[in-house]
Short mmCIF file of C-alpha atoms and ligand atoms in Angstrom, two decimals:
data_model
loop_
_atom_site.label_atom_id
_atom_site.label_comp_id
_atom_site.label_asym_id
_atom_site.label_seq_id
_atom_site.Cartn_x
_atom_site.Cartn_y
_atom_site.Cartn_z
CA MET A 19 111.36 89.81 82.80
CA LYS A 20 113.71 89.35 85.70
CA ILE A 21 111.73 89.78 88.94
CA HIS A 22 113.28 89.86 92.40
CA LEU A 23 110.98 88.56 95.13
CA VAL A 24 112.20 89.86 98.48
CA CYS A 25 111.53 88.04 101.74
CA ALA A 26 113.05 88.64 105.15
CA ALA A 27 110.99 87.66 108.16
CA ARG A 28 108.48 84.98 109.10
CA PRO A 29 105.28 86.66 107.83
CA ASN A 30 106.91 87.40 104.45
CA PHE A 31 107.36 83.79 103.39
CA MET A 32 103.59 83.15 103.16
CA LYS A 33 103.24 86.24 100.96
CA VAL A 34 106.11 85.45 98.62
CA ALA A 35 105.29 81.73 98.13
CA PRO A 36 102.21 82.12 95.87
CA LEU A 37 103.99 84.78 93.81
CA TYR A 38 107.03 82.54 93.36
CA HIS A 39 104.94 79.53 92.33
CA ALA A 40 102.83 81.60 89.89
CA LEU A 41 105.88 83.28 88.32
CA LYS A 42 107.64 79.93 87.93
CA LYS A 43 104.67 78.72 85.87
CA ALA A 44 104.51 81.86 83.70
CA ASP A 45 106.57 81.81 80.51
CA TRP A 46 107.39 85.52 80.58
CA ALA A 47 109.12 85.79 83.96
CA ASN A 48 112.22 84.64 85.74
CA PRO A 49 111.71 84.95 89.52
CA VAL A 50 114.78 85.39 91.72
CA LEU A 51 114.20 84.68 95.40
CA VAL A 52 116.07 87.14 97.64
CA HIS A 53 116.23 86.49 101.43
CA THR A 54 117.66 89.35 103.46
CA GLY A 55 118.27 87.13 106.52
CA GLN A 56 116.32 89.34 108.96
CA HIS A 57 114.97 86.09 110.44
CA TYR A 58 117.52 83.29 110.56
CA ASP A 59 116.55 80.63 113.18
CA SER A 60 115.50 77.50 111.36
CA ASN A 61 112.05 77.55 112.98
CA MET A 62 111.58 81.21 111.93
CA SER A 63 112.77 80.73 108.34
CA ASP A 64 113.87 77.33 106.90
CA ALA A 65 110.78 75.55 108.29
CA PHE A 66 108.58 77.89 106.27
CA PHE A 67 110.54 77.29 103.06
CA GLU A 68 109.88 73.57 103.54
CA ASP A 69 106.20 73.96 104.47
CA LEU A 70 105.55 76.28 101.52
CA ARG A 71 107.64 74.25 99.05
CA LEU A 72 109.98 77.14 98.33
CA PRO A 73 113.48 76.36 97.07
CA LYS A 74 116.57 77.72 98.83
CA PRO A 75 116.83 81.48 98.14
CA ASP A 76 118.88 82.40 95.05
CA ILE A 77 120.41 85.26 97.02
CA HIS A 78 120.88 85.42 100.80
CA LEU A 79 122.05 88.72 102.31
CA GLY A 80 122.54 87.30 105.82
CA VAL A 81 121.95 90.59 107.65
CA GLY A 82 120.63 89.14 110.93
CA SER A 83 119.30 91.12 113.91
CA GLY A 84 120.21 94.65 115.01
CA THR A 85 118.71 98.02 115.83
CA HIS A 86 116.32 99.45 113.25
CA ALA A 87 119.01 101.61 111.67
CA GLU A 88 121.59 98.82 111.70
CA GLN A 89 119.24 96.31 110.10
CA THR A 90 117.91 98.79 107.52
CA GLY A 91 121.41 100.04 106.69
CA LYS A 92 122.87 96.55 106.35
CA VAL A 93 120.10 95.46 103.98
CA MET A 94 120.49 98.60 101.85
CA ILE A 95 124.26 98.26 101.55
CA SER A 96 124.17 94.56 100.64
CA TYR A 97 121.16 94.75 98.35
CA GLU A 98 122.40 97.76 96.39
CA LYS A 99 125.42 95.74 95.26
CA ILE A 100 123.18 92.88 94.10
CA LEU A 101 120.86 95.29 92.28
CA ASP A 102 123.76 96.98 90.51
CA ASP A 103 125.00 93.63 89.35
CA GLN A 104 121.66 92.08 88.37
CA ARG A 105 119.51 95.05 87.26
CA PRO A 106 116.12 93.27 87.63
CA ASP A 107 113.07 94.66 85.79
CA TRP A 108 111.04 94.64 89.00
CA VAL A 109 111.68 94.27 92.70
CA VAL A 110 108.61 92.91 94.47
CA VAL A 111 108.46 93.59 98.22
CA VAL A 112 105.77 92.40 100.63
CA GLY A 113 104.39 93.49 104.00
CA ASP A 114 105.92 95.99 106.39
CA VAL A 115 109.14 94.70 107.94
CA ASN A 116 112.42 96.63 108.01
CA SER A 117 113.76 94.77 104.96
CA THR A 118 110.67 95.75 102.92
CA MET A 119 111.48 99.42 103.39
CA ALA A 120 115.25 98.95 103.03
CA CYS A 121 115.00 97.11 99.70
CA THR A 122 112.50 99.67 98.38
CA LEU A 123 114.88 102.51 99.24
CA ALA A 124 117.88 100.75 97.69
CA ALA A 125 116.04 99.92 94.44
CA THR A 126 114.13 103.15 93.79
CA LYS A 127 117.27 105.24 94.40
CA ILE A 128 119.03 103.56 91.51
CA GLY A 129 116.02 103.64 89.21
CA ILE A 130 114.74 100.08 89.57
CA GLN A 131 110.96 99.67 89.69
CA VAL A 132 109.37 98.42 92.90
CA ALA A 133 105.98 96.76 93.39
CA HIS A 134 104.63 96.58 96.96
CA VAL A 135 102.25 93.73 97.76
CA GLU A 136 100.03 94.51 100.79
CA ALA A 137 100.28 98.25 100.17
CA GLY A 138 98.13 100.91 101.79
CA LEU A 139 97.53 99.38 105.22
CA ARG A 140 97.69 101.98 108.00
CA SER A 141 97.42 101.73 111.79
CA PHE A 142 97.88 105.54 112.03
CA ASP A 143 100.24 104.75 114.91
CA ARG A 144 103.76 105.96 114.24
CA THR A 145 105.10 104.38 117.42
CA MET A 146 104.95 101.09 115.50
CA PRO A 147 108.09 100.52 113.41
CA GLU A 148 105.94 98.80 110.78
CA GLU A 149 103.88 101.97 110.23
CA ILE A 150 107.03 103.91 109.35
CA ASN A 151 108.04 101.10 106.99
CA ARG A 152 104.61 101.17 105.31
CA LEU A 153 104.62 104.94 104.83
CA VAL A 154 108.11 105.02 103.31
CA THR A 155 107.57 101.97 101.11
CA ASP A 156 104.26 103.24 99.72
CA ALA A 157 105.59 106.76 99.12
CA LEU A 158 108.35 105.32 96.92
CA ALA A 159 107.04 102.16 95.24
CA ASP A 160 105.92 102.39 91.59
CA LEU A 161 103.10 99.89 91.86
CA LEU A 162 100.93 99.59 94.98
CA LEU A 163 99.03 96.33 95.18
CA THR A 164 96.37 96.51 97.87
CA PRO A 165 94.46 93.81 99.83
CA SER A 166 91.22 95.70 100.58
CA PRO A 167 89.40 98.94 99.61
CA ASP A 168 90.40 100.73 102.86
CA ALA A 169 94.02 100.51 101.69
CA ASP A 170 93.16 102.24 98.39
CA GLU A 171 91.44 105.02 100.32
CA ASN A 172 94.48 105.50 102.61
CA LEU A 173 96.81 105.81 99.63
CA LYS A 174 94.57 108.27 97.78
CA ARG A 175 94.31 110.38 100.94
CA GLU A 176 98.11 110.54 100.99
CA GLY A 177 98.07 111.97 97.46
CA ILE A 178 99.19 108.85 95.60
CA PRO A 179 97.84 108.89 92.04
CA PRO A 180 95.23 106.15 91.40
CA SER A 181 97.28 105.01 88.38
CA ARG A 182 99.85 103.53 90.81
CA ILE A 183 97.23 101.60 92.83
CA ARG A 184 95.66 98.21 92.03
CA LEU A 185 93.25 96.36 94.33
CA VAL A 186 94.37 92.73 94.04
CA GLY A 187 93.15 91.09 97.28
CA ASN A 188 94.94 89.34 100.09
CA ILE A 189 98.00 87.32 99.07
CA MET A 190 98.16 85.48 102.46
CA ILE A 191 94.85 83.85 101.62
CA ASP A 192 96.33 82.27 98.46
CA THR A 193 98.75 80.39 100.70
CA LEU A 194 96.04 79.55 103.20
CA VAL A 195 93.74 78.09 100.53
CA ALA A 196 96.59 76.11 98.96
CA ASN A 197 97.65 74.59 102.30
CA LEU A 198 94.41 74.15 104.25
CA GLU A 199 93.79 70.49 103.47
CA ARG A 200 97.34 69.52 104.44
CA ALA A 201 97.16 71.78 107.52
CA ARG A 202 94.08 69.94 108.75
CA ARG A 203 96.20 66.79 108.94
CA SER A 204 98.71 68.37 111.35
CA PRO A 205 99.34 66.02 114.30
CA LEU A 206 99.98 68.94 116.68
CA PRO A 207 96.53 69.30 118.32
CA GLU A 208 96.40 65.59 119.14
CA LYS A 209 99.99 65.60 120.38
CA LEU A 210 99.08 68.40 122.79
CA GLY A 211 95.85 66.65 123.85
CA LEU A 212 93.62 69.45 122.53
CA GLN A 213 89.93 69.12 121.64
CA SER A 214 88.62 70.92 118.57
CA LYS A 215 87.11 74.28 119.66
CA GLY A 216 88.28 73.59 123.20
CA PHE A 217 91.45 75.70 123.46
CA ALA A 218 92.83 79.20 122.93
CA TYR A 219 95.66 79.85 120.45
CA VAL A 220 97.93 82.72 121.53
CA THR A 221 100.82 84.51 119.77
CA LEU A 222 102.46 87.71 121.04
CA HIS A 223 105.61 89.42 119.86
CA ARG A 224 104.98 93.17 119.42
CA PRO A 225 107.36 95.40 121.39
CA SER A 226 104.30 97.19 122.89
CA ASN A 227 103.20 93.91 124.54
CA VAL A 228 106.44 92.13 125.33
CA ASP A 229 109.15 94.76 125.84
CA ASP A 230 107.56 96.30 128.96
CA LYS A 231 107.92 94.21 132.13
CA ASP A 232 104.62 95.15 133.82
CA THR A 233 102.59 94.68 130.64
CA LEU A 234 104.13 91.29 129.90
CA ALA A 235 103.65 90.15 133.51
CA LEU A 236 99.99 91.24 133.47
CA ILE A 237 99.34 89.39 130.20
CA MET A 238 101.01 86.21 131.48
CA ASN A 239 98.91 86.42 134.68
CA GLU A 240 95.73 86.57 132.62
CA LEU A 241 96.85 83.66 130.42
CA THR A 242 97.66 81.54 133.48
CA ARG A 243 94.19 82.30 134.86
CA LEU A 244 92.52 81.44 131.53
CA ALA A 245 94.44 78.15 131.28
CA LYS A 246 92.75 76.94 134.47
CA THR A 247 89.47 76.72 132.51
CA VAL A 248 90.50 76.58 128.82
CA PRO A 249 93.84 75.13 127.68
CA VAL A 250 96.10 77.77 126.10
CA VAL A 251 98.65 77.04 123.36
CA PHE A 252 101.31 79.73 123.07
CA PRO A 253 104.23 79.24 120.66
CA VAL A 254 106.77 81.80 121.87
CA HIS A 255 108.50 84.18 119.44
CA PRO A 256 112.27 84.64 120.09
CA ARG A 257 111.75 88.31 121.04
CA THR A 258 109.15 87.26 123.65
CA ARG A 259 111.30 84.40 124.95
CA LYS A 260 114.18 86.86 125.38
CA MET A 261 111.97 89.17 127.44
CA PHE A 262 110.68 86.30 129.65
CA VAL A 263 114.29 85.56 130.56
CA GLN A 264 115.33 89.21 130.95
CA TYR A 265 112.39 89.99 133.28
CA GLY A 266 112.55 86.67 135.14
CA ILE A 267 108.90 85.87 134.40
CA PRO A 268 108.18 82.32 135.67
CA LEU A 269 106.89 80.00 132.96
CA ASN A 270 106.08 76.63 134.43
CA GLY A 271 103.26 77.34 136.90
CA GLU A 272 100.23 76.03 134.98
CA PRO A 273 100.41 72.80 132.92
CA SER A 274 97.46 73.83 130.69
CA LEU A 275 99.39 76.91 129.57
CA LYS A 276 101.43 75.19 126.87
CA LEU A 277 104.45 77.30 125.91
CA LEU A 278 106.07 75.96 122.74
CA ASP A 279 108.95 76.93 120.50
CA PRO A 280 107.81 78.72 117.29
CA ILE A 281 105.73 76.36 115.13
CA GLY A 282 105.51 75.90 111.36
CA TYR A 283 102.98 77.40 108.97
CA ARG A 284 100.68 74.41 108.61
CA ASP A 285 100.63 73.69 112.36
CA SER A 286 99.70 77.32 112.98
CA LEU A 287 96.92 77.20 110.39
CA CYS A 288 95.56 74.03 111.96
CA LEU A 289 95.51 75.60 115.43
CA THR A 290 93.85 78.74 114.03
CA GLU A 291 91.01 76.74 112.51
CA LYS A 292 90.50 74.45 115.51
CA ALA A 293 90.85 77.05 118.29
CA ARG A 294 87.83 78.29 120.23
CA PHE A 295 89.42 81.72 119.78
CA VAL A 296 92.73 83.32 118.86
CA LEU A 297 94.51 85.95 120.95
CA THR A 298 97.26 87.70 119.03
CA ASP A 299 99.13 90.84 118.08
CA SER A 300 100.14 89.46 114.68
CA GLY A 301 98.80 90.95 111.46
CA GLY A 302 98.76 87.61 109.66
CA LEU A 303 96.75 85.81 112.33
CA GLN A 304 94.09 88.54 112.29
CA GLU A 305 93.63 87.78 108.59
CA GLU A 306 93.88 83.99 108.76
CA SER A 307 91.34 83.82 111.61
CA THR A 308 89.02 86.06 109.58
CA TYR A 309 89.15 83.70 106.61
CA LEU A 310 88.58 80.68 108.89
CA ARG A 311 85.90 82.59 110.84
CA THR A 312 87.55 81.81 114.20
CA PRO A 313 86.86 84.63 116.71
CA CYS A 314 89.99 86.73 117.27
CA LEU A 315 91.04 89.14 120.03
CA THR A 316 93.84 91.46 118.95
CA LEU A 317 95.93 92.71 121.85
CA ARG A 318 96.68 96.14 120.40
CA PRO A 319 95.19 99.63 120.62
CA ASN A 320 94.75 99.73 116.81
CA THR A 321 95.00 97.62 113.69
CA GLU A 322 96.11 98.35 110.14
CA ARG A 323 93.63 95.66 109.11
CA PRO A 324 90.28 97.30 110.06
CA ILE A 325 88.44 95.09 107.57
CA THR A 326 88.88 92.14 109.97
CA ILE A 327 86.87 94.13 112.54
CA GLU A 328 84.30 95.35 110.00
CA VAL A 329 83.46 91.81 108.86
CA GLY A 330 82.98 90.79 112.48
CA THR A 331 85.74 88.28 113.33
CA ASN A 332 88.22 90.50 115.11
CA LYS A 333 88.05 92.72 118.19
CA LEU A 334 90.75 94.93 119.72
CA THR A 335 91.57 94.45 123.38
CA ARG A 336 93.95 95.74 126.09
CA PRO A 337 95.81 93.84 128.83
CA GLU A 338 93.50 95.33 131.51
CA GLN A 339 90.42 94.35 129.51
CA LEU A 340 91.55 90.84 128.63
CA ALA A 341 89.64 88.96 131.33
CA SER A 342 86.24 90.45 130.43
CA ASP A 343 86.81 90.20 126.65
CA ILE A 344 87.78 86.55 126.98
CA GLU A 345 84.69 85.84 129.07
CA GLU A 346 82.53 87.52 126.41
CA ILE A 347 84.12 85.63 123.54
CA LEU A 348 83.62 82.29 125.31
CA GLN A 349 79.90 82.99 125.56
CA GLU A 350 79.52 83.80 121.86
CA GLY A 351 79.22 81.45 118.86
CA GLN A 352 82.15 79.38 117.66
CA GLN A 353 82.27 81.00 114.23
CA ARG A 354 81.77 84.58 113.28
CA GLY A 355 82.24 87.17 110.55
CA ARG A 356 82.46 86.75 106.79
CA ILE A 357 85.26 86.56 104.24
CA PRO A 358 86.18 89.92 102.64
CA GLU A 359 85.98 90.30 98.87
CA LEU A 360 89.03 89.22 96.86
CA TRP A 361 90.33 87.08 99.71
CA ASP A 362 89.77 84.17 97.37
CA GLY A 363 93.10 82.43 96.75
CA ARG A 364 93.60 84.13 93.35
CA THR A 365 95.55 87.22 94.34
CA ALA A 366 98.86 86.03 92.86
CA GLU A 367 97.18 85.85 89.44
CA ARG A 368 96.00 89.45 89.79
CA VAL A 369 99.48 90.57 90.93
CA LEU A 370 101.06 88.98 87.84
CA ASN A 371 98.50 90.67 85.58
CA ALA A 372 99.22 94.03 87.22
CA LEU A 373 102.97 93.54 86.72
CA LEU A 374 102.46 92.62 83.05
CA GLN A 375 100.23 95.65 82.45
CA ALA A 376 102.63 98.00 84.25
C1 UD1 B 416 109.83 91.44 112.89
C2 UD1 B 416 109.10 92.59 112.20
C3 UD1 B 416 107.63 92.54 112.58
C4 UD1 B 416 107.03 91.17 112.31
C5 UD1 B 416 107.87 90.12 113.01
C6 UD1 B 416 107.32 88.74 112.74
C7 UD1 B 416 110.30 94.73 111.87
C8 UD1 B 416 110.48 96.08 112.41
N1 UD1 B 416 109.62 93.88 112.66
O1 UD1 B 416 109.74 91.65 114.28
O2 UD1 B 416 106.92 93.49 111.81
O3 UD1 B 416 105.71 91.14 112.78
O4 UD1 B 416 109.21 90.21 112.54
O5 UD1 B 416 108.04 87.76 113.41
O6 UD1 B 416 110.76 94.44 110.79
N2 UD1 B 416 115.39 86.78 116.74
C9 UD1 B 416 115.88 85.50 116.86
N3 UD1 B 416 115.86 84.70 115.74
C10 UD1 B 416 115.39 85.12 114.54
C11 UD1 B 416 114.92 86.45 114.44
C12 UD1 B 416 114.91 87.25 115.55
O7 UD1 B 416 116.31 85.07 117.92
O8 UD1 B 416 115.40 84.33 113.56
C13 UD1 B 416 115.36 87.63 117.97
C14 UD1 B 416 116.56 88.53 118.08
O9 UD1 B 416 116.90 88.62 119.41
C15 UD1 B 416 116.04 89.85 117.59
C16 UD1 B 416 114.59 89.83 118.04
O10 UD1 B 416 114.21 88.45 117.92
O11 UD1 B 416 116.75 90.91 118.12
C17 UD1 B 416 113.69 90.67 117.20
O12 UD1 B 416 113.82 90.34 115.81
P1 UD1 B 416 113.51 91.44 114.66
O13 UD1 B 416 113.57 90.83 113.31
O14 UD1 B 416 114.31 92.67 114.93
O15 UD1 B 416 112.04 91.86 114.98
P2 UD1 B 416 110.77 90.96 115.28
O16 UD1 B 416 110.33 91.26 116.65
O17 UD1 B 416 110.98 89.54 114.88
#
């Protein structure tokens, strides 16, 4: 079987890596790694290929940044040509970025089967571009591979026949389990002078947090205040960096607020485990902190990953509520929650079985 594995943006690489490694070992499959080029800076892409021991992509579409329509259109146009030429048996897409939806549209329209890993997640918030991507991808894909039972319920509610749905668990956790020992040896915390459980790890890149000047300024004010008592490590996403510059937000006021360039996968995992708490708007960090049982505040009005709240690690917060939520979290225990079922490091195996059966 010829299987295309599509990746595009930073959170995709962790989801594709365990599938690639498992398919390479199987004697019935020939995986072809397709990178759309949605993320292209070396610290947003190449660094992850190295960390996750992925080879250079077999196919690189080089689409780059653009508006939603531009990016989606460019991926569809380039990928359709590749699909016509290669006719894979399956296209496997992951997550919820623009390229996930674009490749699904291109493939299903010319009769090529698509499997979606991390299907069924819903924030029920259509102002998020990712929610539109999830809805379109799941409506079209032939095989919907879900991380948790809430995702199955969402899909069934949308009228998707159960025969297209398989609960396989969380693919991100395969990568986490495979890399944890090496991640623990990351020199980053020591380099930054951080004590275990004595700092906050922050990542923010959602348009709802960083594209509005007043919101971003309010968040940065709160982080500067926090850093006076607890050191804050904040690797800055290129979108966020761009907005700091555009809005003229000053960045060098407080030495304990450590703003870094984007960091690699293993460094991030190490910070997630060692942090006193995580403050984020990333989907992946909500899940990784849940597995590592590090308390997490999610700076969003909703989450498509409600299981991370149900098991007790994660809590939603708002910019105006940040100060009191941080105070509360600092008074609670250093570990909380429990690991959801099937977040066990063996999801890739179950995905391969589902593909074979289908
Ligand atoms: C994208 C995904 C989002 C995911 C995030 C993870 C969509 C709609 N959004 O958001 O779901 O959580 O990736 O990082 O697919 N840029 C660079 N270098 C890069 C990539 C981007 O400088 O390598 C800058 C560009 O100015 C670009 C901006 O970041 O315009 C936003 O990039 P884009 O891929 O459009 O969206 P993200 O915010 O990264």
